[in-house]
PDB file of C-alpha atoms in Angstrom:
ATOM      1  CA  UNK A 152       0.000   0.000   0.000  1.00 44.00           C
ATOM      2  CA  UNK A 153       1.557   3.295  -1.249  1.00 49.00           C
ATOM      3  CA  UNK A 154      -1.218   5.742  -0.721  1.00 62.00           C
ATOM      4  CA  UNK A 155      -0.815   7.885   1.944  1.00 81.00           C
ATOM      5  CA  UNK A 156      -4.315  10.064   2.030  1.00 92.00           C
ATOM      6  CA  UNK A 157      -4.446  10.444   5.712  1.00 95.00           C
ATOM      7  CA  UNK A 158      -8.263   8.928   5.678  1.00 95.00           C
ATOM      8  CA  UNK A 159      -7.390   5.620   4.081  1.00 95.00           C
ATOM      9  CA  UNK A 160      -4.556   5.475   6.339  1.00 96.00           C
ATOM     10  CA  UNK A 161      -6.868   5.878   9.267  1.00 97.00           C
ATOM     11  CA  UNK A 162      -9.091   2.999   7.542  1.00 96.00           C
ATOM     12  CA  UNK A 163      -6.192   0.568   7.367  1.00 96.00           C
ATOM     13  CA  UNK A 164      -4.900   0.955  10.489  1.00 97.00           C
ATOM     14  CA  UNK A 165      -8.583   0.376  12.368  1.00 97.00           C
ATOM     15  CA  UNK A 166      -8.790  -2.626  10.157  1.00 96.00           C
ATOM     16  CA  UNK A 167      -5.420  -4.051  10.471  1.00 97.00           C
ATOM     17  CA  UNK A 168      -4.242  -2.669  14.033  1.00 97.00           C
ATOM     18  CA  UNK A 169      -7.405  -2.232  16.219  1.00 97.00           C
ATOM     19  CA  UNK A 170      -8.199  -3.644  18.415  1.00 97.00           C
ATOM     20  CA  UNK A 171      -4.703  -4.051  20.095  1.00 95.00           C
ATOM     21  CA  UNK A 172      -3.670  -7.087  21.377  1.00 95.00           C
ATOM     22  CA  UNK A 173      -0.572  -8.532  21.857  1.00 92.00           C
ATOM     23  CA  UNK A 174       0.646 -11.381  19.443  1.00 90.00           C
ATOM     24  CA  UNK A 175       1.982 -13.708  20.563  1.00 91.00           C
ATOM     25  CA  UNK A 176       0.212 -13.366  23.961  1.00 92.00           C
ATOM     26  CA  UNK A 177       3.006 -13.162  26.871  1.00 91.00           C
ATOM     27  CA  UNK A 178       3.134 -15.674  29.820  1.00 89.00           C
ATOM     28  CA  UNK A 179       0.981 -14.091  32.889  1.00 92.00           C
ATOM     29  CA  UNK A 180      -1.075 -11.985  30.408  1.00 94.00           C
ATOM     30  CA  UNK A 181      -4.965 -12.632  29.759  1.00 96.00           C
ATOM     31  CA  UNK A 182      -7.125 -11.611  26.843  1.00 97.00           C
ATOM     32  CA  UNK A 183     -10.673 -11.125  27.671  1.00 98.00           C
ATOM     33  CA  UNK A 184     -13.811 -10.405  25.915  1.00 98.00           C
ATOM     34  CA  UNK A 185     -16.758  -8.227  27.089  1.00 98.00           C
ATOM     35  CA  UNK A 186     -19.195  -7.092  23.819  1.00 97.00           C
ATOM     36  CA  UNK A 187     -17.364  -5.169  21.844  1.00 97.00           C
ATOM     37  CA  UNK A 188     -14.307  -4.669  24.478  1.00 98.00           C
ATOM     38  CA  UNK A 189     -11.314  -6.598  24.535  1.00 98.00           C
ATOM     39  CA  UNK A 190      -9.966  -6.367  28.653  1.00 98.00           C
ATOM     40  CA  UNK A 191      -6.230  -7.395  28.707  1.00 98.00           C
ATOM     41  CA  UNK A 192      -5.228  -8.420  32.334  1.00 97.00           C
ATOM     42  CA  UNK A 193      -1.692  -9.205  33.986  1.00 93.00           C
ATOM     43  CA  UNK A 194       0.204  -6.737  32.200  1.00 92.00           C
ATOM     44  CA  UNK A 195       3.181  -4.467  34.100  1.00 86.00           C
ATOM     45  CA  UNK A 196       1.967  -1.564  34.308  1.00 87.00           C
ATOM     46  CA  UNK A 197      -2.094  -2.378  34.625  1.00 92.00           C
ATOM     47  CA  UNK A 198      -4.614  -3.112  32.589  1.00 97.00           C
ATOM     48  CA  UNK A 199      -5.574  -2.160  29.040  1.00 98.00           C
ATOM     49  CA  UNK A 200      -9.109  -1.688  27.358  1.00 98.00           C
ATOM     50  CA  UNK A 201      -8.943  -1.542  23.324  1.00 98.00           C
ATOM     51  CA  UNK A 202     -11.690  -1.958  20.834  1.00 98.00           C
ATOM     52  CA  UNK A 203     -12.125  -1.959  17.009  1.00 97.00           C
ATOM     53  CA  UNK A 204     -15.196  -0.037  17.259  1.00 97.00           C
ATOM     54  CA  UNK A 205     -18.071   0.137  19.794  1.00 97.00           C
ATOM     55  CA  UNK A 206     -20.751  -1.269  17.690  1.00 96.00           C
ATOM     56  CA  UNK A 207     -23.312   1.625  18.341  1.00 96.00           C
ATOM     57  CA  UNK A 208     -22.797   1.031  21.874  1.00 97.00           C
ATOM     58  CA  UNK A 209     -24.100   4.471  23.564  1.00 97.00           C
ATOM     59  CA  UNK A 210     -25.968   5.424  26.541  1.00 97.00           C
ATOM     60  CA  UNK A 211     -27.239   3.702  29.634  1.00 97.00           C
ATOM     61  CA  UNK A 212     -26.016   0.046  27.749  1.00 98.00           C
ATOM     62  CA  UNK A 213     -22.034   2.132  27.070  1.00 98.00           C
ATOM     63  CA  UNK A 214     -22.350   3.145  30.864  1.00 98.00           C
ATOM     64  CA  UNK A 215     -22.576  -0.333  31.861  1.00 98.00           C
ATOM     65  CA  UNK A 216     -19.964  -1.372  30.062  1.00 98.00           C
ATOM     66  CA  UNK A 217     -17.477   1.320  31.376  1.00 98.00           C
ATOM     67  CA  UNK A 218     -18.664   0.705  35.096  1.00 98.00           C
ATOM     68  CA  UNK A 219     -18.199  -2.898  34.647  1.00 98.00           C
ATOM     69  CA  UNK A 220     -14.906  -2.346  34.253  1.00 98.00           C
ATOM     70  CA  UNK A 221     -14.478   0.179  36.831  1.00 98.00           C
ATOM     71  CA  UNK A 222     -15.942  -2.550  39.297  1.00 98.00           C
ATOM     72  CA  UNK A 223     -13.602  -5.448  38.299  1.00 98.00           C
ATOM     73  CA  UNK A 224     -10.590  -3.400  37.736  1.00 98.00           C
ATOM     74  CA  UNK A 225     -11.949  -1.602  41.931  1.00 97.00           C
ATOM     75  CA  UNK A 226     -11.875  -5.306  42.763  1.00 97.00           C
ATOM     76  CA  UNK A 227      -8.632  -5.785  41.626  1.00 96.00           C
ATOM     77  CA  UNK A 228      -6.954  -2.917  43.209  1.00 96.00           C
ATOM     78  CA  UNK A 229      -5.341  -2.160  39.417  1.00 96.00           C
ATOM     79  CA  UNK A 230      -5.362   0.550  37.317  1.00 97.00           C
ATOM     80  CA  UNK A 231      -6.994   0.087  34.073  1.00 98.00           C
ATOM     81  CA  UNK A 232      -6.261   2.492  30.515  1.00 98.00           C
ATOM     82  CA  UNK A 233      -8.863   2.627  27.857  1.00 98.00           C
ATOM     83  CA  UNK A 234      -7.875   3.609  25.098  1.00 97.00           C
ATOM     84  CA  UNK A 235      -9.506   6.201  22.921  1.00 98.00           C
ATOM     85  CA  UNK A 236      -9.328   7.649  19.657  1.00 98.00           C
ATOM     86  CA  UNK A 237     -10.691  10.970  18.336  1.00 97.00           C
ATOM     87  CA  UNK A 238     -12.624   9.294  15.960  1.00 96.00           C
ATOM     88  CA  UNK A 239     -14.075   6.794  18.109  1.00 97.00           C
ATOM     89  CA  UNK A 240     -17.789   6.887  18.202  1.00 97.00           C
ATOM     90  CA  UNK A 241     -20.219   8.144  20.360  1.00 97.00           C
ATOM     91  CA  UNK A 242     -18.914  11.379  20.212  1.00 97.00           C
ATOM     92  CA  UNK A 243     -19.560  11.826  24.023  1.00 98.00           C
ATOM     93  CA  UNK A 244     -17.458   8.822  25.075  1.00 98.00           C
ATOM     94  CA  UNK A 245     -14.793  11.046  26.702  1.00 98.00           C
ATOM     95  CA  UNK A 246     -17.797  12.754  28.931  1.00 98.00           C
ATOM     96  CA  UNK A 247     -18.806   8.843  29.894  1.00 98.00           C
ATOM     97  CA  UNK A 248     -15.217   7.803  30.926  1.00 98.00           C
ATOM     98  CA  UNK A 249     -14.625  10.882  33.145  1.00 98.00           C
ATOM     99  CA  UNK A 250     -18.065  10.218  34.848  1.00 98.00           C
ATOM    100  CA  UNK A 251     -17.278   7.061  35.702  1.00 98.00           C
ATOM    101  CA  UNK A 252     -14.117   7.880  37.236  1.00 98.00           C
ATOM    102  CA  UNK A 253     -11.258   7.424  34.197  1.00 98.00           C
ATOM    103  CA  UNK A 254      -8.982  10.304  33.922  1.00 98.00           C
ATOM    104  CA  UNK A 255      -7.746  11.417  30.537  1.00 98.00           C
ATOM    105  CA  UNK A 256      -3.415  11.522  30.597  1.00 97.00           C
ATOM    106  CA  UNK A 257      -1.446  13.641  27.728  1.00 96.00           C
ATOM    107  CA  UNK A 258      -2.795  13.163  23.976  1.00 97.00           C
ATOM    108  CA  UNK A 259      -0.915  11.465  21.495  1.00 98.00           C
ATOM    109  CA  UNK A 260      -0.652  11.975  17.671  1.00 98.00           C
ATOM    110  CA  UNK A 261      -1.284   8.619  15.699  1.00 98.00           C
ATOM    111  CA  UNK A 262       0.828   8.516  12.503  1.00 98.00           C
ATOM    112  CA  UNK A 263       1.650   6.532   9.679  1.00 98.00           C
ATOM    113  CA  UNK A 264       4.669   6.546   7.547  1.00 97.00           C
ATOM    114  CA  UNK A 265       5.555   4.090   4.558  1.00 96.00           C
ATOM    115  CA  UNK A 266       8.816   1.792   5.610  1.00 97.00           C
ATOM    116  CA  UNK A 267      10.398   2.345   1.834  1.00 97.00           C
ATOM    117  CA  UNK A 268      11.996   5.220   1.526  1.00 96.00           C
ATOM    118  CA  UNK A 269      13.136   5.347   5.448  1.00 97.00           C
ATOM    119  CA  UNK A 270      14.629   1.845   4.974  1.00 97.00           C
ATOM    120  CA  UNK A 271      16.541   3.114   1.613  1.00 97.00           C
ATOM    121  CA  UNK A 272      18.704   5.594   4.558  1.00 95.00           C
ATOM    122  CA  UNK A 273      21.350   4.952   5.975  1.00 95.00           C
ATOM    123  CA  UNK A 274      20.782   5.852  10.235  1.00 95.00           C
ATOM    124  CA  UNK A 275      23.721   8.557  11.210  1.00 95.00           C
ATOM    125  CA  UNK A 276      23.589   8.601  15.070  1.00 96.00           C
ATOM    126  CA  UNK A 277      25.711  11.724  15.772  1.00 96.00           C
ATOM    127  CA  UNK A 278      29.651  11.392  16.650  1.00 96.00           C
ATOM    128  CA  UNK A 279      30.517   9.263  19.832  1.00 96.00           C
ATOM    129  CA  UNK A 280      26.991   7.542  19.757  1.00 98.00           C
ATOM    130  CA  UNK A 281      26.550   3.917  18.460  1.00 98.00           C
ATOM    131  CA  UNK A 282      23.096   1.752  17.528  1.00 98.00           C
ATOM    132  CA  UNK A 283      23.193  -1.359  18.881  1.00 98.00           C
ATOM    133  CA  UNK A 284      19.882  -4.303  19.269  1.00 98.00           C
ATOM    134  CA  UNK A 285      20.141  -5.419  22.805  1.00 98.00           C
ATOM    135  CA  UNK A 286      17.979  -8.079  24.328  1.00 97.00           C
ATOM    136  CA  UNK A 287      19.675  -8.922  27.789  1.00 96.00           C
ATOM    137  CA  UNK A 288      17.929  -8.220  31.277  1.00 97.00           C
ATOM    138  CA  UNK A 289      21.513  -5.832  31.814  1.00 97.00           C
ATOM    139  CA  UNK A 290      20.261  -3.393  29.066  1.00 98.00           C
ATOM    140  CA  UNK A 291      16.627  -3.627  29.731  1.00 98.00           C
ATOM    141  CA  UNK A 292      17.622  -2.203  33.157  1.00 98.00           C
ATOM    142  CA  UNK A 293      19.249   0.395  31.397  1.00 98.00           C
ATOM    143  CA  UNK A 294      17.066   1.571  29.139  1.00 98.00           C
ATOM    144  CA  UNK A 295      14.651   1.356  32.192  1.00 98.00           C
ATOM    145  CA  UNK A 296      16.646   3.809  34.311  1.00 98.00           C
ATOM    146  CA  UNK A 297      17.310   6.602  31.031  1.00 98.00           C
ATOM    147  CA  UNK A 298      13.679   6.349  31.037  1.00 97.00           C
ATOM    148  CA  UNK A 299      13.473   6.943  34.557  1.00 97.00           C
ATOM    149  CA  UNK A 300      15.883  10.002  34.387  1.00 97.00           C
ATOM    150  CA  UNK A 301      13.660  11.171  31.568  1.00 97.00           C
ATOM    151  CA  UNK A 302      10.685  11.663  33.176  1.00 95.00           C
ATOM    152  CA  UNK A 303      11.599  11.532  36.594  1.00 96.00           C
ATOM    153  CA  UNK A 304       9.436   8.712  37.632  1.00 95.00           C
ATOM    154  CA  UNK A 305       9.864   5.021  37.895  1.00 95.00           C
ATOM    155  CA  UNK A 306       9.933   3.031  34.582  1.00 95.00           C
ATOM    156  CA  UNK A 307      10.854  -0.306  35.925  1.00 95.00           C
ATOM    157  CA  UNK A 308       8.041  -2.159  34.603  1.00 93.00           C
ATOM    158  CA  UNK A 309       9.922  -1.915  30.484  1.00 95.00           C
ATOM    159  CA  UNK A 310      12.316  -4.366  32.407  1.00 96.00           C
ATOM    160  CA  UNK A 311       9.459  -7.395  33.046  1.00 94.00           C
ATOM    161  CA  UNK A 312       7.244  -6.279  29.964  1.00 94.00           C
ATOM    162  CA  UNK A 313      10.138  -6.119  27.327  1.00 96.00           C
ATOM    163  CA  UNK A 314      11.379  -8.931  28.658  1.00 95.00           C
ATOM    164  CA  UNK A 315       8.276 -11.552  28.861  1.00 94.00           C
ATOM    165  CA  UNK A 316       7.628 -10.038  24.948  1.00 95.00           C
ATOM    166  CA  UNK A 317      11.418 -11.159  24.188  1.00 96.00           C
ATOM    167  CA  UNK A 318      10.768 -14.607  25.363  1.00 95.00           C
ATOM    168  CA  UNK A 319       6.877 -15.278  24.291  1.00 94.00           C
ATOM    169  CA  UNK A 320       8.632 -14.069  20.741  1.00 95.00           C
ATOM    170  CA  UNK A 321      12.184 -12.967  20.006  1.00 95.00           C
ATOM    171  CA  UNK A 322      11.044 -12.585  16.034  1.00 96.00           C
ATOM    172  CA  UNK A 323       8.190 -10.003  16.846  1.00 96.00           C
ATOM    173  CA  UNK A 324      10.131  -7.202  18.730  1.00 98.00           C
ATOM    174  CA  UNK A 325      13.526  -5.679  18.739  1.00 98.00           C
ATOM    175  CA  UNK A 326      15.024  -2.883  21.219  1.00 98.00           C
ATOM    176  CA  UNK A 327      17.853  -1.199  20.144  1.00 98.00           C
ATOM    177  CA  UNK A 328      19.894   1.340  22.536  1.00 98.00           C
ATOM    178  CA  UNK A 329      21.567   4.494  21.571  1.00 98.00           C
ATOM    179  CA  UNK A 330      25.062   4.865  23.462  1.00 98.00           C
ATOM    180  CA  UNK A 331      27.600   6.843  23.894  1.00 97.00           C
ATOM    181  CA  UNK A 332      30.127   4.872  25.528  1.00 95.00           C
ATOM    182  CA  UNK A 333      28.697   3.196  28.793  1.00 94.00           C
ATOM    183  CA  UNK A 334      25.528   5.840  28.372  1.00 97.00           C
ATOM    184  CA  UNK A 335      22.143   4.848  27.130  1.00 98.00           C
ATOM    185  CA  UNK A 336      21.221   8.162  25.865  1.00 98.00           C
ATOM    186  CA  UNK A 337      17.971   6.780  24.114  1.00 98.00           C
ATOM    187  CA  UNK A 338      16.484   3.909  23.487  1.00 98.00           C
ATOM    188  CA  UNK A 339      13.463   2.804  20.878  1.00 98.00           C
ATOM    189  CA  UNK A 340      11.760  -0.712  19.974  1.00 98.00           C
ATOM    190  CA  UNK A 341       9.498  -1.761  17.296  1.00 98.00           C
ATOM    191  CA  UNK A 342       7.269  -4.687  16.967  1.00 98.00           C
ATOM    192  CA  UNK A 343       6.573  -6.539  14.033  1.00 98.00           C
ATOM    193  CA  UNK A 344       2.718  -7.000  13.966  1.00 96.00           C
ATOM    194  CA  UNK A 345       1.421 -10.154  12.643  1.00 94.00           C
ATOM    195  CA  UNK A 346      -1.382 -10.714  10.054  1.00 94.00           C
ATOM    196  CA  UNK A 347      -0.847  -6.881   8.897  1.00 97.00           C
ATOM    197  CA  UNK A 348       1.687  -4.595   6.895  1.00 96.00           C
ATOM    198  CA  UNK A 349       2.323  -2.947   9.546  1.00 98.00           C
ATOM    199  CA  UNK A 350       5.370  -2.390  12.325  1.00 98.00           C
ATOM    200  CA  UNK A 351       4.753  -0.189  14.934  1.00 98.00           C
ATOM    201  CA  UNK A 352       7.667   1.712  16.411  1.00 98.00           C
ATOM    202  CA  UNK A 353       7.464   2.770  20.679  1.00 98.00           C
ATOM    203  CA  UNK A 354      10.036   4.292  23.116  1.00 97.00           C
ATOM    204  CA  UNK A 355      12.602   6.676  21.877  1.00 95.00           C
ATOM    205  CA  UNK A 356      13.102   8.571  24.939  1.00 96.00           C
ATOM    206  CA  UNK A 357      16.090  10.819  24.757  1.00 97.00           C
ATOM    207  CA  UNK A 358      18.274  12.428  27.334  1.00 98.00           C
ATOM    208  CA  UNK A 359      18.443  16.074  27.472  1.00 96.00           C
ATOM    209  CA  UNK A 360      21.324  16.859  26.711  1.00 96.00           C
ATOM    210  CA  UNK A 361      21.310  15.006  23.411  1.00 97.00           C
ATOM    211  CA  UNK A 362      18.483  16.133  21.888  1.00 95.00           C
ATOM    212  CA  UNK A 363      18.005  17.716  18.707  1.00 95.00           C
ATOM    213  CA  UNK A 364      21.445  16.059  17.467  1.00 96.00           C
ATOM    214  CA  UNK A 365      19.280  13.417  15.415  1.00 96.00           C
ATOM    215  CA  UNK A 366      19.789  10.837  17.692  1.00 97.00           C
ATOM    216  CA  UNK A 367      15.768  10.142  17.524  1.00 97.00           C
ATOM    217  CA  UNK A 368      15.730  10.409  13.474  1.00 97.00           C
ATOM    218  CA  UNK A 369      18.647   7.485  13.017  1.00 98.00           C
ATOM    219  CA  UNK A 370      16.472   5.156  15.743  1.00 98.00           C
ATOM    220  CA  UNK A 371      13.523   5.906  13.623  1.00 98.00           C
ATOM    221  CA  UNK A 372      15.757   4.693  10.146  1.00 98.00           C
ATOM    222  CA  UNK A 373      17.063   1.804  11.558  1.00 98.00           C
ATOM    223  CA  UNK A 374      14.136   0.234  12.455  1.00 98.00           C
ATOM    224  CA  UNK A 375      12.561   1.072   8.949  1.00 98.00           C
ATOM    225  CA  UNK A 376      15.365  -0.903   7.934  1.00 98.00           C
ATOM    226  CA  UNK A 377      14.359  -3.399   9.919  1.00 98.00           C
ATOM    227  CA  UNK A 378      10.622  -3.795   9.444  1.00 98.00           C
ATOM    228  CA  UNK A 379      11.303  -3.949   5.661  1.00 98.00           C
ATOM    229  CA  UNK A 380      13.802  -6.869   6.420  1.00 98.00           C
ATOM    230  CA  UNK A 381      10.302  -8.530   7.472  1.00 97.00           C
ATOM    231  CA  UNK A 382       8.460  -7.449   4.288  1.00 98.00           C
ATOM    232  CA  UNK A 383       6.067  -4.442   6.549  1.00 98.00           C
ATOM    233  CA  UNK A 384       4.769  -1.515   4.546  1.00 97.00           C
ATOM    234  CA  UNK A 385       3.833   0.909   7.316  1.00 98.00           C
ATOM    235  CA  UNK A 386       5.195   2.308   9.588  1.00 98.00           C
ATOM    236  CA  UNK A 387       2.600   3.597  13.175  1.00 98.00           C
ATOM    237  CA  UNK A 388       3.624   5.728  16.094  1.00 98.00           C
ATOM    238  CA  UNK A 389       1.623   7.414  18.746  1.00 98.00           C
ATOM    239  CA  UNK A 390       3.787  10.350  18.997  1.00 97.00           C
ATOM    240  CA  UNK A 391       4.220  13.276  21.903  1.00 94.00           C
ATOM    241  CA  UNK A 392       4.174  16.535  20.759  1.00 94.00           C
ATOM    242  CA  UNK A 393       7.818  16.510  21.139  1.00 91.00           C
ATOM    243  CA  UNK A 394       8.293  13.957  18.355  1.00 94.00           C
ATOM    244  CA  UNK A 395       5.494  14.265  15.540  1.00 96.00           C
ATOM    245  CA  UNK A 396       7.158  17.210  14.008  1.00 96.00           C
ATOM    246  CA  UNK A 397      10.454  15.180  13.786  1.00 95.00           C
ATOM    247  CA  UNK A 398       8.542  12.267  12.292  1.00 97.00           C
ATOM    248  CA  UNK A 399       6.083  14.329   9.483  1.00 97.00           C
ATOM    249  CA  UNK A 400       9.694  15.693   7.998  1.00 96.00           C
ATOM    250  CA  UNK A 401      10.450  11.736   7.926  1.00 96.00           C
ATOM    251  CA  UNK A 402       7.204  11.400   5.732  1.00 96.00           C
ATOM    252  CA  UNK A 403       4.466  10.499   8.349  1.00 97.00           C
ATOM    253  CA  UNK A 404       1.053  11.499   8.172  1.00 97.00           C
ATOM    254  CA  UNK A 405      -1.142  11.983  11.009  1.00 97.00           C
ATOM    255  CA  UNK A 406      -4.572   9.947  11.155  1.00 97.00           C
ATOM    256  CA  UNK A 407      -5.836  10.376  14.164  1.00 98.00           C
ATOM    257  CA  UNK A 408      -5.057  11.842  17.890  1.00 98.00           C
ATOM    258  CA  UNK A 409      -5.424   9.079  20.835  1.00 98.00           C
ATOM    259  CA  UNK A 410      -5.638   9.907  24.629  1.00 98.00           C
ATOM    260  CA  UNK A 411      -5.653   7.367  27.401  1.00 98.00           C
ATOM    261  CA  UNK A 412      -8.427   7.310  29.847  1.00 98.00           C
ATOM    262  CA  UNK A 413      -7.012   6.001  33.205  1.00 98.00           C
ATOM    263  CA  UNK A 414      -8.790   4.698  36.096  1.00 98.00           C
ATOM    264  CA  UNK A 415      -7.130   4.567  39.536  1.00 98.00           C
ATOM    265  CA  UNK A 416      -8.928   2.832  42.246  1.00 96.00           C
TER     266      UNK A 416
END
């Protein structure tokens, strides 16, 4: 698929991406099904609602749904994300989530970039700073503590959830490191989704002080190279604010914006 037309980008990646659920399925996680929700328990950092669509879902029947999963996830003692899209219908979903309790965290950008002409560069991490694919426990607490210096706050659950994806699959995901010399100074993965053209690219948390030296562009480019090594298409990122711009002068397109909903019990 070469078209990029924002809309039937945002077509493709409902059908081929949505609802999200891991594949393979790591140990300790659960997949469960509740109408139209999928409810994915066991993971690191809490649960995880995700959907394809609603199917018309709205009023008193989408307020049971949500406070179903308020109750279980109360019962638990876990916190729980849905996750929503701007195009998500009803329209007043957001209003239904925050009435029930669910708390909306910073928006994301959803884009979608084609793997070609990223995977034709050549990554150029800037002097003193080398690309390597890691997939040892040593580097996953690594990356874990850049992250944690990043946004001051614990991030030690990457460790256990990078890990159990490593070992349910060690064809479907690779992390790569940026370093320079014993320093992480960024870190990215992407995951090679199955059934679909698509590779979807997370992390790339940069230190300060070496930002804006295109440390983030040559992660993005070498894991283009790497999803068209396994014969992906597309490229998806939900992106901060502080990366989209860096990734539309790449060639993404934005589709959509994405905001999790978080309940805390």
């Amino acid at each position: 698929m070469t078209d990029l037309d924002a809309t039937t980008l945002r077509d493709t990646y409902d059908r081929q991406l949505r609802p999200e659920i891991p594949d393979p399925v790591p140990a300790g996680v659960t997949v469960e099904h509740d109408g139209p929700l999928v409810r994915i328990l066991g993971l690191d950092h809490g649960g995880f609602l995700t959907y394809r669509t609603l199917d018309g879902l709205a009023g008193p029947e989408l307020d049971a749904l949500i406070a179903r999963q308020v109750e279980l996830f109360r019962q638990r003692g876990e916190s729980v994300e849905w996750k929503h899209n701007t195009h998500d219908e009803p329209a007043d979903l957001p209003d239904r989530l925050r009435a029930a309790g669910f708390v909306p965290e910073e928006r994301e950008t959803v884009l979608i970039g084609p793997v070609a002409p990223l995977a034709a560069a050549v990554p150029v991490p800037p002097d003193g700073v080398r690309l390597r694919e890691v997939t040892g426990l040593d580097d996953l607490e690594r990356i874990a503590a850049m992250e944690a210096e990043v946004w001051g706050e614990d991030r030690s659950h990457l460790v256990t959830g990078l890990l159990r994806e490593i070992e349910a699959d060690p064809q479907s995901i690779t992390v790569v490191v940026a370093e320079a010399g014993e320093t992480v100074v960024s870190a990215g993965w992407v995951r090679y989704l199955n059934g679909t053209g698509f590779a979807s690219l997370w992390g790339g948390s940069t230190l300060a002080q070496w930002r804006r030296r295109g440390v983030y562009r040559a992660l993005v480019v070498h894991r283009a190279r790497l999803a068209d090594q396994r014969g992906k298409t597309l490229l998806q990122v939900d992106a901060s604010e502080d990366s989209r711009p860096i990734l539309e002068r790449l060639g993404f397109v934005p589709v959509t914006t994405t905001t999790p909903y978080v309940y805390t019990p």
